[in-house]
mmCIF file of C-alpha atoms in Angstrom:
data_model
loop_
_atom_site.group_PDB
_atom_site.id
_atom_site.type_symbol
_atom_site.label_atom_id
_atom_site.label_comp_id
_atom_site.label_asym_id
_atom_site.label_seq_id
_atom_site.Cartn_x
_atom_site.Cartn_y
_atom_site.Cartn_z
ATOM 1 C CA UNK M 544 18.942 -13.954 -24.474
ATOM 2 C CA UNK M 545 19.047 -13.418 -28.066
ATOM 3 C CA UNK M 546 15.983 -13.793 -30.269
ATOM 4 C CA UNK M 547 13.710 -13.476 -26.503
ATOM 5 C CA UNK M 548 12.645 -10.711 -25.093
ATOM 6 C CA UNK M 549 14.307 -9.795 -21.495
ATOM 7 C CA UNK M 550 11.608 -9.468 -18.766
ATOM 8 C CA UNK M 551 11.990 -8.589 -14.830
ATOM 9 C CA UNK M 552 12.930 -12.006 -14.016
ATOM 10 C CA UNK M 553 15.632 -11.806 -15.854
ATOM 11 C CA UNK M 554 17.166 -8.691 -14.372
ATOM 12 C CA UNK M 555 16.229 -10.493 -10.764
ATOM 13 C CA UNK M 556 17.989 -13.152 -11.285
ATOM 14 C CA UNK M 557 21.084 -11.511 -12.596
ATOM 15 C CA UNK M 558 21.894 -8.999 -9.734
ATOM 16 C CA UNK M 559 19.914 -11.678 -7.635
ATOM 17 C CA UNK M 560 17.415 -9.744 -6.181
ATOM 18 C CA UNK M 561 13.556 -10.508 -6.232
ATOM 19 C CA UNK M 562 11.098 -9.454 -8.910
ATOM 20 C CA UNK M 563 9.275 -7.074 -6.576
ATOM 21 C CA UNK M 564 12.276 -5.274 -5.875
ATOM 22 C CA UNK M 565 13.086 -4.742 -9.387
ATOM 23 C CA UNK M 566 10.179 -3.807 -10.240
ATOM 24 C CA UNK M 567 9.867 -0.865 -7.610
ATOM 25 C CA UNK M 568 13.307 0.035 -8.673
ATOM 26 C CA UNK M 569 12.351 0.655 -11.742
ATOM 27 C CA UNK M 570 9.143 2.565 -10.755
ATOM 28 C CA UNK M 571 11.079 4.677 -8.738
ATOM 29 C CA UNK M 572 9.515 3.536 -5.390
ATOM 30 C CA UNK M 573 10.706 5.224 -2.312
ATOM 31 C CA UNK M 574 10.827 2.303 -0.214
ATOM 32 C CA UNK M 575 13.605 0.901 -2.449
ATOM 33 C CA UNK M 576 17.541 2.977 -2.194
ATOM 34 C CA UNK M 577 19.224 5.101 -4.709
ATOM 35 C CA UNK M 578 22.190 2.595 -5.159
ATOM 36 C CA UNK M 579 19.626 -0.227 -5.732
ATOM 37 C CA UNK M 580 17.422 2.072 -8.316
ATOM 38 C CA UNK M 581 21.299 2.639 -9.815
ATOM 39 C CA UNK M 582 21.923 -1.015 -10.130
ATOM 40 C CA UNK M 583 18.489 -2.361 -11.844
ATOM 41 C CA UNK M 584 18.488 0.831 -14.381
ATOM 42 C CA UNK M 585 22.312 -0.040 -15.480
ATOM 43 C CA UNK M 586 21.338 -3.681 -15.584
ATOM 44 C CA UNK M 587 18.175 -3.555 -17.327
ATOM 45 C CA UNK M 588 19.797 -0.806 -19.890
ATOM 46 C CA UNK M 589 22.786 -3.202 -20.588
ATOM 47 C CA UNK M 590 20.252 -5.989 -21.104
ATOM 48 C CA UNK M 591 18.449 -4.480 -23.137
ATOM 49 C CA UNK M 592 15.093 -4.464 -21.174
ATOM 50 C CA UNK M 593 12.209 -2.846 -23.019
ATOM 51 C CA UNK M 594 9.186 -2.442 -20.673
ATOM 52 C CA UNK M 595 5.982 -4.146 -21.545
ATOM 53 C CA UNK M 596 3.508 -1.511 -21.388
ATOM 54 C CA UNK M 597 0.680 -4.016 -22.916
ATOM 55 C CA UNK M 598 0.839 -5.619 -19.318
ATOM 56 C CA UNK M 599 1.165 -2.439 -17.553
ATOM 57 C CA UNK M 600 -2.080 -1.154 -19.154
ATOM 58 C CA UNK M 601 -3.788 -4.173 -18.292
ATOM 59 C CA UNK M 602 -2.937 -3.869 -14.723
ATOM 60 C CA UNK M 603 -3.519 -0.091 -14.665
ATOM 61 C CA UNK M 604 -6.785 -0.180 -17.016
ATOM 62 C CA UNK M 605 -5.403 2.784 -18.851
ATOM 63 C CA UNK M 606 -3.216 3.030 -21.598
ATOM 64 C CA UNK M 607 -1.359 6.481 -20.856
ATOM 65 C CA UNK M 608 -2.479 7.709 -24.809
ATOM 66 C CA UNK M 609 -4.014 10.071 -26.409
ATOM 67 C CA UNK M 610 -4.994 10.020 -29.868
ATOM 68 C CA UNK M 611 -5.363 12.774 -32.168
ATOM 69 C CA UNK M 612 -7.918 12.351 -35.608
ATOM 70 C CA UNK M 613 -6.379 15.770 -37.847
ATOM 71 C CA UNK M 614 -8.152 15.716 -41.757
ATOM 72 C CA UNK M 615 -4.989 16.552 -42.942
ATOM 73 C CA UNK M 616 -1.350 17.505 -42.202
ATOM 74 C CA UNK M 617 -0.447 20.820 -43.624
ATOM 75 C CA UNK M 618 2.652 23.262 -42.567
ATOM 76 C CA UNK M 619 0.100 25.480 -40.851
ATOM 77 C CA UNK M 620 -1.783 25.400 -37.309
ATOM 78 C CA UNK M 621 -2.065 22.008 -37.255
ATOM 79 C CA UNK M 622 2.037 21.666 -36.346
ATOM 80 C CA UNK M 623 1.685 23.862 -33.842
ATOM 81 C CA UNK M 624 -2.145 22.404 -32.026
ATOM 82 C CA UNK M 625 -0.058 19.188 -32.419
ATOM 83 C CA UNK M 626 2.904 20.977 -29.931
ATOM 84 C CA UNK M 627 0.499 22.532 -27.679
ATOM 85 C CA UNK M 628 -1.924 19.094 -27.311
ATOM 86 C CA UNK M 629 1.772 16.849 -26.632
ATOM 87 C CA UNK M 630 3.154 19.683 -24.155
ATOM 88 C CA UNK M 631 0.008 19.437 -21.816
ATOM 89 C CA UNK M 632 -0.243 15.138 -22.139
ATOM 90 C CA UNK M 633 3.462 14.698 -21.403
ATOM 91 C CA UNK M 634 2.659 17.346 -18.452
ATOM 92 C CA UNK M 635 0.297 14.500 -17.462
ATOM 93 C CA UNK M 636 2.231 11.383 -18.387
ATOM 94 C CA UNK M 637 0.656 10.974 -21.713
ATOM 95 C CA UNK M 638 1.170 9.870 -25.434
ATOM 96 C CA UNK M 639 0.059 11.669 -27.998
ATOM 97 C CA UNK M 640 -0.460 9.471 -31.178
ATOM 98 C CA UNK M 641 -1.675 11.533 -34.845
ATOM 99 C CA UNK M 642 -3.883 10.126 -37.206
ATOM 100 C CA UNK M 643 -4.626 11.397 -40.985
ATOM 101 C CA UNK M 644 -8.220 10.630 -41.676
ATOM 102 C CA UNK M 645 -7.419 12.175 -45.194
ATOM 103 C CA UNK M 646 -10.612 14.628 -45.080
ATOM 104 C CA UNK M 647 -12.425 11.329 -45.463
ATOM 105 C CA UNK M 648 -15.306 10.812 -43.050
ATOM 106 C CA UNK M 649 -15.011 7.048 -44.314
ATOM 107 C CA UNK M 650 -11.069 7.036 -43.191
ATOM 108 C CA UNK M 651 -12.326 8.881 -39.675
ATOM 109 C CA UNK M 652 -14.768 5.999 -39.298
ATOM 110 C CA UNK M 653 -11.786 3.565 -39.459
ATOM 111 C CA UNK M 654 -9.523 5.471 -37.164
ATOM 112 C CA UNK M 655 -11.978 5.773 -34.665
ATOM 113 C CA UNK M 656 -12.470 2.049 -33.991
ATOM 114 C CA UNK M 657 -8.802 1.613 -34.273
ATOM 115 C CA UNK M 658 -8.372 3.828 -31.282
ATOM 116 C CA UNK M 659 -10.987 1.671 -29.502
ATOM 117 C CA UNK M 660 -8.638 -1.637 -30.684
ATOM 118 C CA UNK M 661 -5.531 0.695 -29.328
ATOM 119 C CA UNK M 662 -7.312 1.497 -26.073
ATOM 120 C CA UNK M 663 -6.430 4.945 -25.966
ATOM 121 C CA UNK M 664 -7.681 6.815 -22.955
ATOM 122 C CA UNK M 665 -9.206 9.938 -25.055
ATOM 123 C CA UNK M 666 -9.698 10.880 -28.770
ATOM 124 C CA UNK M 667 -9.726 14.230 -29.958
ATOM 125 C CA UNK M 668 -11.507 15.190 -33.611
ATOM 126 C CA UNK M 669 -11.249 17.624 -35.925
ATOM 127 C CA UNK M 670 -13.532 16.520 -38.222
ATOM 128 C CA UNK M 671 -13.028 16.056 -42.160
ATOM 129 C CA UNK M 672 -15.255 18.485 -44.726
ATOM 130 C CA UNK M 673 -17.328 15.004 -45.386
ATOM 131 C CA UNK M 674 -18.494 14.537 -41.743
ATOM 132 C CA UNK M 675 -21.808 15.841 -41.408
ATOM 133 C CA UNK M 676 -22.843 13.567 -38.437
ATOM 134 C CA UNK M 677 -21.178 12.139 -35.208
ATOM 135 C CA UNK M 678 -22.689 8.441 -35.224
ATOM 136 C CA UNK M 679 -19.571 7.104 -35.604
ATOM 137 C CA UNK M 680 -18.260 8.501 -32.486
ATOM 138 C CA UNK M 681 -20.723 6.434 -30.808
ATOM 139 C CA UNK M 682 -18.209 3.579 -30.425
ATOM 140 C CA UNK M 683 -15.716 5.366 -28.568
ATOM 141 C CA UNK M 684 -18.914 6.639 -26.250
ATOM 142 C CA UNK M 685 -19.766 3.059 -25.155
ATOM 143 C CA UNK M 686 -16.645 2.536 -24.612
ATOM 144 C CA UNK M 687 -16.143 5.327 -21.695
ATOM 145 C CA UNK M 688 -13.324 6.528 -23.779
ATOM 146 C CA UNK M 689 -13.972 11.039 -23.407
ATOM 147 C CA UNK M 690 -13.819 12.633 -26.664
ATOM 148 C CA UNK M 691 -13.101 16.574 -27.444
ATOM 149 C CA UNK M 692 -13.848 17.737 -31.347
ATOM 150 C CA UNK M 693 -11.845 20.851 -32.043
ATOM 151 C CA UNK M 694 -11.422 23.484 -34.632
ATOM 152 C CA UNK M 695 -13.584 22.062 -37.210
ATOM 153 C CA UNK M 696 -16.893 20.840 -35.629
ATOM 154 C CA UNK M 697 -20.371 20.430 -36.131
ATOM 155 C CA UNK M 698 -23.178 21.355 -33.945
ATOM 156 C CA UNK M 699 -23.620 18.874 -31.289
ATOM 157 C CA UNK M 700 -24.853 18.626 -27.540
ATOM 158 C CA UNK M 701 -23.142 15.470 -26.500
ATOM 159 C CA UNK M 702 -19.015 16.333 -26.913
ATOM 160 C CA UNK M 703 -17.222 18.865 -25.916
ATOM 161 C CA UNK M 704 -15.640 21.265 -28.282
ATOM 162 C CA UNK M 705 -13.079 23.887 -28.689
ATOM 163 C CA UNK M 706 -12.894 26.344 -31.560
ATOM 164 C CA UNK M 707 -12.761 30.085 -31.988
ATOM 165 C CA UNK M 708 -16.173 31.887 -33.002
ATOM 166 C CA UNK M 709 -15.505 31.927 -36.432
ATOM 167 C CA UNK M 710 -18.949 33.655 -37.464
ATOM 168 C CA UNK M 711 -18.195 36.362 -35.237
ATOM 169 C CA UNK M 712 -14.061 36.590 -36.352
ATOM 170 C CA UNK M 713 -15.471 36.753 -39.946
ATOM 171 C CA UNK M 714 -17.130 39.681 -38.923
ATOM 172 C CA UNK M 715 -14.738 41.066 -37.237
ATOM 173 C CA UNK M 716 -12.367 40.842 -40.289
ATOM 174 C CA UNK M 717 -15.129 42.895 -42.718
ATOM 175 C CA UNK M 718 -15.742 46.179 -40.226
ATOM 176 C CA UNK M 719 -11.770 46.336 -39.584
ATOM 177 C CA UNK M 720 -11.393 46.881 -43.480
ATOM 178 C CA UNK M 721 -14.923 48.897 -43.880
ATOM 179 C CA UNK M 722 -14.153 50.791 -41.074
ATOM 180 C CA UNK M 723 -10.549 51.524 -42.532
ATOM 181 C CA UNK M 724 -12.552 52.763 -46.030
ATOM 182 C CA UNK M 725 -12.511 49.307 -47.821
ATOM 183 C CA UNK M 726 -15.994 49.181 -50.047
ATOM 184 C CA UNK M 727 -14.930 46.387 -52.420
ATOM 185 C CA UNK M 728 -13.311 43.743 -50.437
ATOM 186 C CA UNK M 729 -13.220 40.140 -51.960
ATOM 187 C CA UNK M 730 -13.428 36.969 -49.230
ATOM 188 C CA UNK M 731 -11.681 34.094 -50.099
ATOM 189 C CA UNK M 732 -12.453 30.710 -48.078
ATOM 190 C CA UNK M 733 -12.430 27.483 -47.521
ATOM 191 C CA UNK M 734 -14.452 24.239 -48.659
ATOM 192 C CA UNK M 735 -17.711 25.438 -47.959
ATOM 193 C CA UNK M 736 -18.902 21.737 -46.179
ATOM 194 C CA UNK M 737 -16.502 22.517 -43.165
ATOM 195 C CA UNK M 738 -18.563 24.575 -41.041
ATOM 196 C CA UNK M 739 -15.294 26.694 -40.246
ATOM 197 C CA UNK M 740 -15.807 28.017 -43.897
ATOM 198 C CA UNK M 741 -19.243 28.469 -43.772
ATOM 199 C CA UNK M 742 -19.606 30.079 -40.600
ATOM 200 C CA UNK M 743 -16.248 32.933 -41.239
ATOM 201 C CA UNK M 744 -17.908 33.366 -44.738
ATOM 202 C CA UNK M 745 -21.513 34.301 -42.953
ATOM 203 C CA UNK M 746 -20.170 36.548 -40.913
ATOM 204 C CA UNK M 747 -18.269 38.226 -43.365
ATOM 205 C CA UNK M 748 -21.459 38.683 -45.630
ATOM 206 C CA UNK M 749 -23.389 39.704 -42.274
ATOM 207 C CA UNK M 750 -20.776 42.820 -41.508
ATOM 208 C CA UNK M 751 -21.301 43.816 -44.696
ATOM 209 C CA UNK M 752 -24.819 44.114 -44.526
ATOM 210 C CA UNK M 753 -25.144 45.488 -41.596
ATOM 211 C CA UNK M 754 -22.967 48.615 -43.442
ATOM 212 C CA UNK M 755 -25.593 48.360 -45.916
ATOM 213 C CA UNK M 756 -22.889 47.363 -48.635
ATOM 214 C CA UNK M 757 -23.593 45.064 -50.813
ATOM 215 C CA UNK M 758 -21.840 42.196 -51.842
ATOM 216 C CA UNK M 759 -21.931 40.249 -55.119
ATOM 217 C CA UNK M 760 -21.452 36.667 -55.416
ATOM 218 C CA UNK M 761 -17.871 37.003 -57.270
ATOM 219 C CA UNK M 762 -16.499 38.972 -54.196
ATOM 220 C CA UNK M 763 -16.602 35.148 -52.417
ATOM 221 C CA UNK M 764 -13.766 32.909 -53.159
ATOM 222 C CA UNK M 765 -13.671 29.794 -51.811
ATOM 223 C CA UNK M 766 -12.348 26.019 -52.874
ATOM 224 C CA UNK M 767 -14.344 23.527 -54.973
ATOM 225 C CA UNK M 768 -12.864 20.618 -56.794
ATOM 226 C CA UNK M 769 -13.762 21.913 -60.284
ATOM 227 C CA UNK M 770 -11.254 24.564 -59.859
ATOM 228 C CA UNK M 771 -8.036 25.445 -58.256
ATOM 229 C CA UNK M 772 -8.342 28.628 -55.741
ATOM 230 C CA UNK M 773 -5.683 30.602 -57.441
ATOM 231 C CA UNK M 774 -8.365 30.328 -60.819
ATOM 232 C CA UNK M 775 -10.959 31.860 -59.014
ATOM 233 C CA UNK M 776 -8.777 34.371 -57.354
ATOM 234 C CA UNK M 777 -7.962 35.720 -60.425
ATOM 235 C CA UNK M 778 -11.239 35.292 -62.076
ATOM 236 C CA UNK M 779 -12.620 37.408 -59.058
ATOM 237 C CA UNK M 780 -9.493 40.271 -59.305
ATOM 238 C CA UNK M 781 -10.677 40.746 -63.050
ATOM 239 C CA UNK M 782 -13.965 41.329 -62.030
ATOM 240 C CA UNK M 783 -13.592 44.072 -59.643
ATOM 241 C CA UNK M 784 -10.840 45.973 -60.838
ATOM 242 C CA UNK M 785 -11.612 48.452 -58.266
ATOM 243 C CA UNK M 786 -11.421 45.924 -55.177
ATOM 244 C CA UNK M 787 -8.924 47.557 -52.785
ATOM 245 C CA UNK M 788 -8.684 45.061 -50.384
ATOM 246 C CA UNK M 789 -8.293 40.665 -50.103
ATOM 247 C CA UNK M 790 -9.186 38.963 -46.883
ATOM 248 C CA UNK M 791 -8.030 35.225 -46.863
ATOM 249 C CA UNK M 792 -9.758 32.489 -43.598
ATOM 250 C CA UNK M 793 -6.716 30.222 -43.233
ATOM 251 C CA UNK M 794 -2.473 30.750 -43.785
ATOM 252 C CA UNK M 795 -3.050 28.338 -46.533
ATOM 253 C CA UNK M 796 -5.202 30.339 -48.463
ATOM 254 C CA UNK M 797 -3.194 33.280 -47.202
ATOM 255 C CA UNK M 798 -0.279 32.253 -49.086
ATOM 256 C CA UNK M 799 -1.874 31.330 -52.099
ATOM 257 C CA UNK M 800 -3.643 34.547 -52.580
ATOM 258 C CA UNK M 801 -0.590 36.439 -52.082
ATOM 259 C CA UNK M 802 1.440 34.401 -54.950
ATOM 260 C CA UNK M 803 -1.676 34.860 -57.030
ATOM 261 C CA UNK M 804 -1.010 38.939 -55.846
ATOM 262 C CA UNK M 805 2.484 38.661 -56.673
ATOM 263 C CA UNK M 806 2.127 36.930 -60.035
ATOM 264 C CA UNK M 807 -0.056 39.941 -61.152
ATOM 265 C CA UNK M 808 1.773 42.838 -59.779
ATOM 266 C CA UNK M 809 -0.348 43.824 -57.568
ATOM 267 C CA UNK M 810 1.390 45.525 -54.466
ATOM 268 C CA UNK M 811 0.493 45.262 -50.990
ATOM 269 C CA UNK M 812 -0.756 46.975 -49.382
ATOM 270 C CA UNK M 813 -0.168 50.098 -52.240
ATOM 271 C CA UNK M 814 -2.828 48.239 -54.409
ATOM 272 C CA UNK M 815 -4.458 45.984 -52.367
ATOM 273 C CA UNK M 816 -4.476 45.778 -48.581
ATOM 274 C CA UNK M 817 -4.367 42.149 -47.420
ATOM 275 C CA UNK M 818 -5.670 40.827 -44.083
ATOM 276 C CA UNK M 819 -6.038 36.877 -42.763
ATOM 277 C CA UNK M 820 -7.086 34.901 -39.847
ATOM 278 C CA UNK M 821 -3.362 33.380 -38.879
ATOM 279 C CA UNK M 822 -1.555 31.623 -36.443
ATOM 280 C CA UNK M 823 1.076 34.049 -37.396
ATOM 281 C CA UNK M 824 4.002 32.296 -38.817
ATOM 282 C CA UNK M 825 2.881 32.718 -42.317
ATOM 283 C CA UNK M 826 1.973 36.752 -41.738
ATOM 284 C CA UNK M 827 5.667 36.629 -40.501
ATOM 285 C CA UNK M 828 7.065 34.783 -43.785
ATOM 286 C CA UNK M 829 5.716 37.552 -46.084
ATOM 287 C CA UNK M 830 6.533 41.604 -47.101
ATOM 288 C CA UNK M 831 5.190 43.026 -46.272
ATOM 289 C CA UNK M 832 4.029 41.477 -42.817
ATOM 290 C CA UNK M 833 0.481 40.706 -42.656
ATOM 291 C CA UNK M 834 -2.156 41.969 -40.661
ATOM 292 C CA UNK M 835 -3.979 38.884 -39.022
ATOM 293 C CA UNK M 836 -6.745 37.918 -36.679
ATOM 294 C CA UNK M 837 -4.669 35.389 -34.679
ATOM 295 C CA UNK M 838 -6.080 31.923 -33.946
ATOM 296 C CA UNK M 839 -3.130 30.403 -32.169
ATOM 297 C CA UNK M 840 -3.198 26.683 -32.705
ATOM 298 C CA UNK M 841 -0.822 26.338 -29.405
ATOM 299 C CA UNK M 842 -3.406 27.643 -27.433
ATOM 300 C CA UNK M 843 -6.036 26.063 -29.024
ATOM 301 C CA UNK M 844 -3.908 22.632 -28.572
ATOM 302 C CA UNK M 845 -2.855 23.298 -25.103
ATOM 303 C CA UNK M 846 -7.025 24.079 -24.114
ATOM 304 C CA UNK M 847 -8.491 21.120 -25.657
ATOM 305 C CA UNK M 848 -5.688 18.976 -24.157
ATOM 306 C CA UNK M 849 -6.619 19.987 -20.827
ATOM 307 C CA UNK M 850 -10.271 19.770 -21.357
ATOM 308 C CA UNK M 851 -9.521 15.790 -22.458
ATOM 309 C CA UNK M 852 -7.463 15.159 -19.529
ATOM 310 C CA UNK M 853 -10.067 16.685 -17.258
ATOM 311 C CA UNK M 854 -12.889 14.458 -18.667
ATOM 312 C CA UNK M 855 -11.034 11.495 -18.383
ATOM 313 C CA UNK M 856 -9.725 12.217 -14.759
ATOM 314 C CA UNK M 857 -12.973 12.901 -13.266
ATOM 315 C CA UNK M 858 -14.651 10.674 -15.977
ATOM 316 C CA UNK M 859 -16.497 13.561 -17.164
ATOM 317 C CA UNK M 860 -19.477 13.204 -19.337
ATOM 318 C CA UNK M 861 -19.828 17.201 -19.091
ATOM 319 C CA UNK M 862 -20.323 19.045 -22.536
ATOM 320 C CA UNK M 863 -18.097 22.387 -22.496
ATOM 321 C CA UNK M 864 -18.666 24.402 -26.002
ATOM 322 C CA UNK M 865 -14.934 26.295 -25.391
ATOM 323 C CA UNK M 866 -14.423 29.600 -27.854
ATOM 324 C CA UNK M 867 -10.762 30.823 -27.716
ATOM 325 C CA UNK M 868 -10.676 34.197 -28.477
ATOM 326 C CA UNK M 869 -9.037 36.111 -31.038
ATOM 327 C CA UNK M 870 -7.084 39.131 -31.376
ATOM 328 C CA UNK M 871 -5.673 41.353 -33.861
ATOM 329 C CA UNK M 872 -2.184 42.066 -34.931
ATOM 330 C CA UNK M 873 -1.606 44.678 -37.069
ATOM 331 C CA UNK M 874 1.697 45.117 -39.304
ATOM 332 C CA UNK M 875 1.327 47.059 -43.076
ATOM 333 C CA UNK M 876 -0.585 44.923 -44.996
ATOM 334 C CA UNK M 877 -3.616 47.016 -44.565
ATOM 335 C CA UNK M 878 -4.061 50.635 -45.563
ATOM 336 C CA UNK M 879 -6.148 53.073 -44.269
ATOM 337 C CA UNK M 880 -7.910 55.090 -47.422
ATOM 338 C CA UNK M 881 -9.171 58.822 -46.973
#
């Protein structure tokens, strides 16, 4: 058999049964025994079989896959959305296949028709910081194949999406250190295209106003490409000398603010308090352990999985606009001031 591929026949015709019987064997039909089953799978592992799912889609019509556009791969959340989105499909009998559109909507353009070339039963999107339409998910809607964007989205009223309020977490984050005695608090965020940033960074300027404390410009810290975060960080500690407090949107930044802390001397939460929104393994990796809002990117996974799997079980056009909620875990990163 060497340099071909084995295929059912072959197995038939070596334990000399017929190709239908092999073939439920393998599938684990009832009609067929347990010492048969035992036979074909000993056979077809000592051959060498490899099934051909390429024909077992085309009979089926479905691929059994999933595919999953990230704009990056990072240490944070996005390992752990990856877990909870490939517990739920195998749950289901799915794939999961990741994709790295490289926060380039031109890259997510190209990965979306390759999942249309691949087949794949669903697509779910989180979108890069250059997206600013969904046009190109058009393809993938003519197609009948379900899509779900998650985390970072834009407004839309024809997919479904999953993400945790972040205007309203943003706010959240201000009153817990206002109401805690924290008048000079400096933000630090994302790229301000992603509409993650955007929207935590409004509601951390709304909370403020609505406590009628105002809020220069060089409180907000947030990435650009003419300047590396920990630049600005600094820049911004220099300029309020009497800032007691740093909240950070993402573990990324998290960690990066507090080497930029660290580097200066600056103790936590003795100098500064410090506060994030977290999955919580990077409030766990610091001293001392940091307060967080948690947006658990297993739970986010796990939701939008379900919501896919849904869609393309029932063959769903609904639109579902899913907010997981948030909660707050508090360890000593944040003081209270008299």
């Amino acid at each position: 058999m060497a340099g071909r591929r084995v295929t059912l026949k072959d197995i038939a015709r070596s334990l000399g049964l017929s190709l239908p019987t092999v073939s439920r064997a393998l599938a684990d039909h009832p009609d067929i025994s347990e010492a048969t089953k035992a036979r074909v799978r000993e056979t077809a592992q000592a051959m060498h079989y490899i099934p051909n799912f390429r024909a077992r889609y085309l009979r089926a019509k479905n691929s059994r896959l999933l595919a999953l556009i990230l704009p990056e791969m990072n240490m944070f959340f996005f390992p752990s959305l990856m877990t909870g989105i490939s517990r739920v499909a195998q749950e289901h009998d799915y794939s999961l296949i990741v994709f790295q559109s490289d926060n380039s909507v031109a890259q997510e353009r190209r990965l979306v028709e390759y999942c249309t070339h691949l087949s794949v039963d669903g697509v779910l999107v989180a979108l890069s910081s250059e997206t600013t339409d969904l046009a190109h998910l058009d393809i993938l809607h003519a197609c009948d194949i379900p899509v779900v964007l998650l985390d970072n989205t834009i407004e839309t009223t024809k997919y479904s999406t999953v993400t945790i309020d972040d205007e309203d977490v943003g706010a959240e984050a201000a009153r817990f250190l206002l109401d805690r005695g924290h008048r000079r608090v400096i933000g630090v965020f994302g790229d301000q295209r992603q509409r993650i940033s955007a929207l935590r960074m409004r509601g951390f300027m709304g909370a403020h106003a609505q406590h009628g404390i105002a809020l220069d410009d060089t409180q907000l810290v947030h990435v650009s490409d003419a300047e590396s975060m920990e630049q600005a960080l600094a820049r911004a500690l220099d300029a309020h000398p009497d800032a007691t407090a740093v909240f950070t949107m993402t573990d990324e930044l998290l960690m990066r603010s507090h080497c930029v802390l660290m580097a200066r001397g600056r103790k936590v939460p003795d100098e500064l308090s410090l506060l994030a929104i977290s999955d919580g393994l990077a409030p766990a990796l610091l001293y001392p352990n940091v307060t967080h809002f948690r947006h658990s990117g297993m739970e986010v996974g796990e939701r939008t999985a379900d919501i896919l799997i849904g869609l393309i079980a029932h063959r769903s056009e609904a639109m579902l606009d899913v907010r997981i909620r948030t909660t707050i875990v508090e360890h000593g990163s944040v003081r209270t001031l008299s």
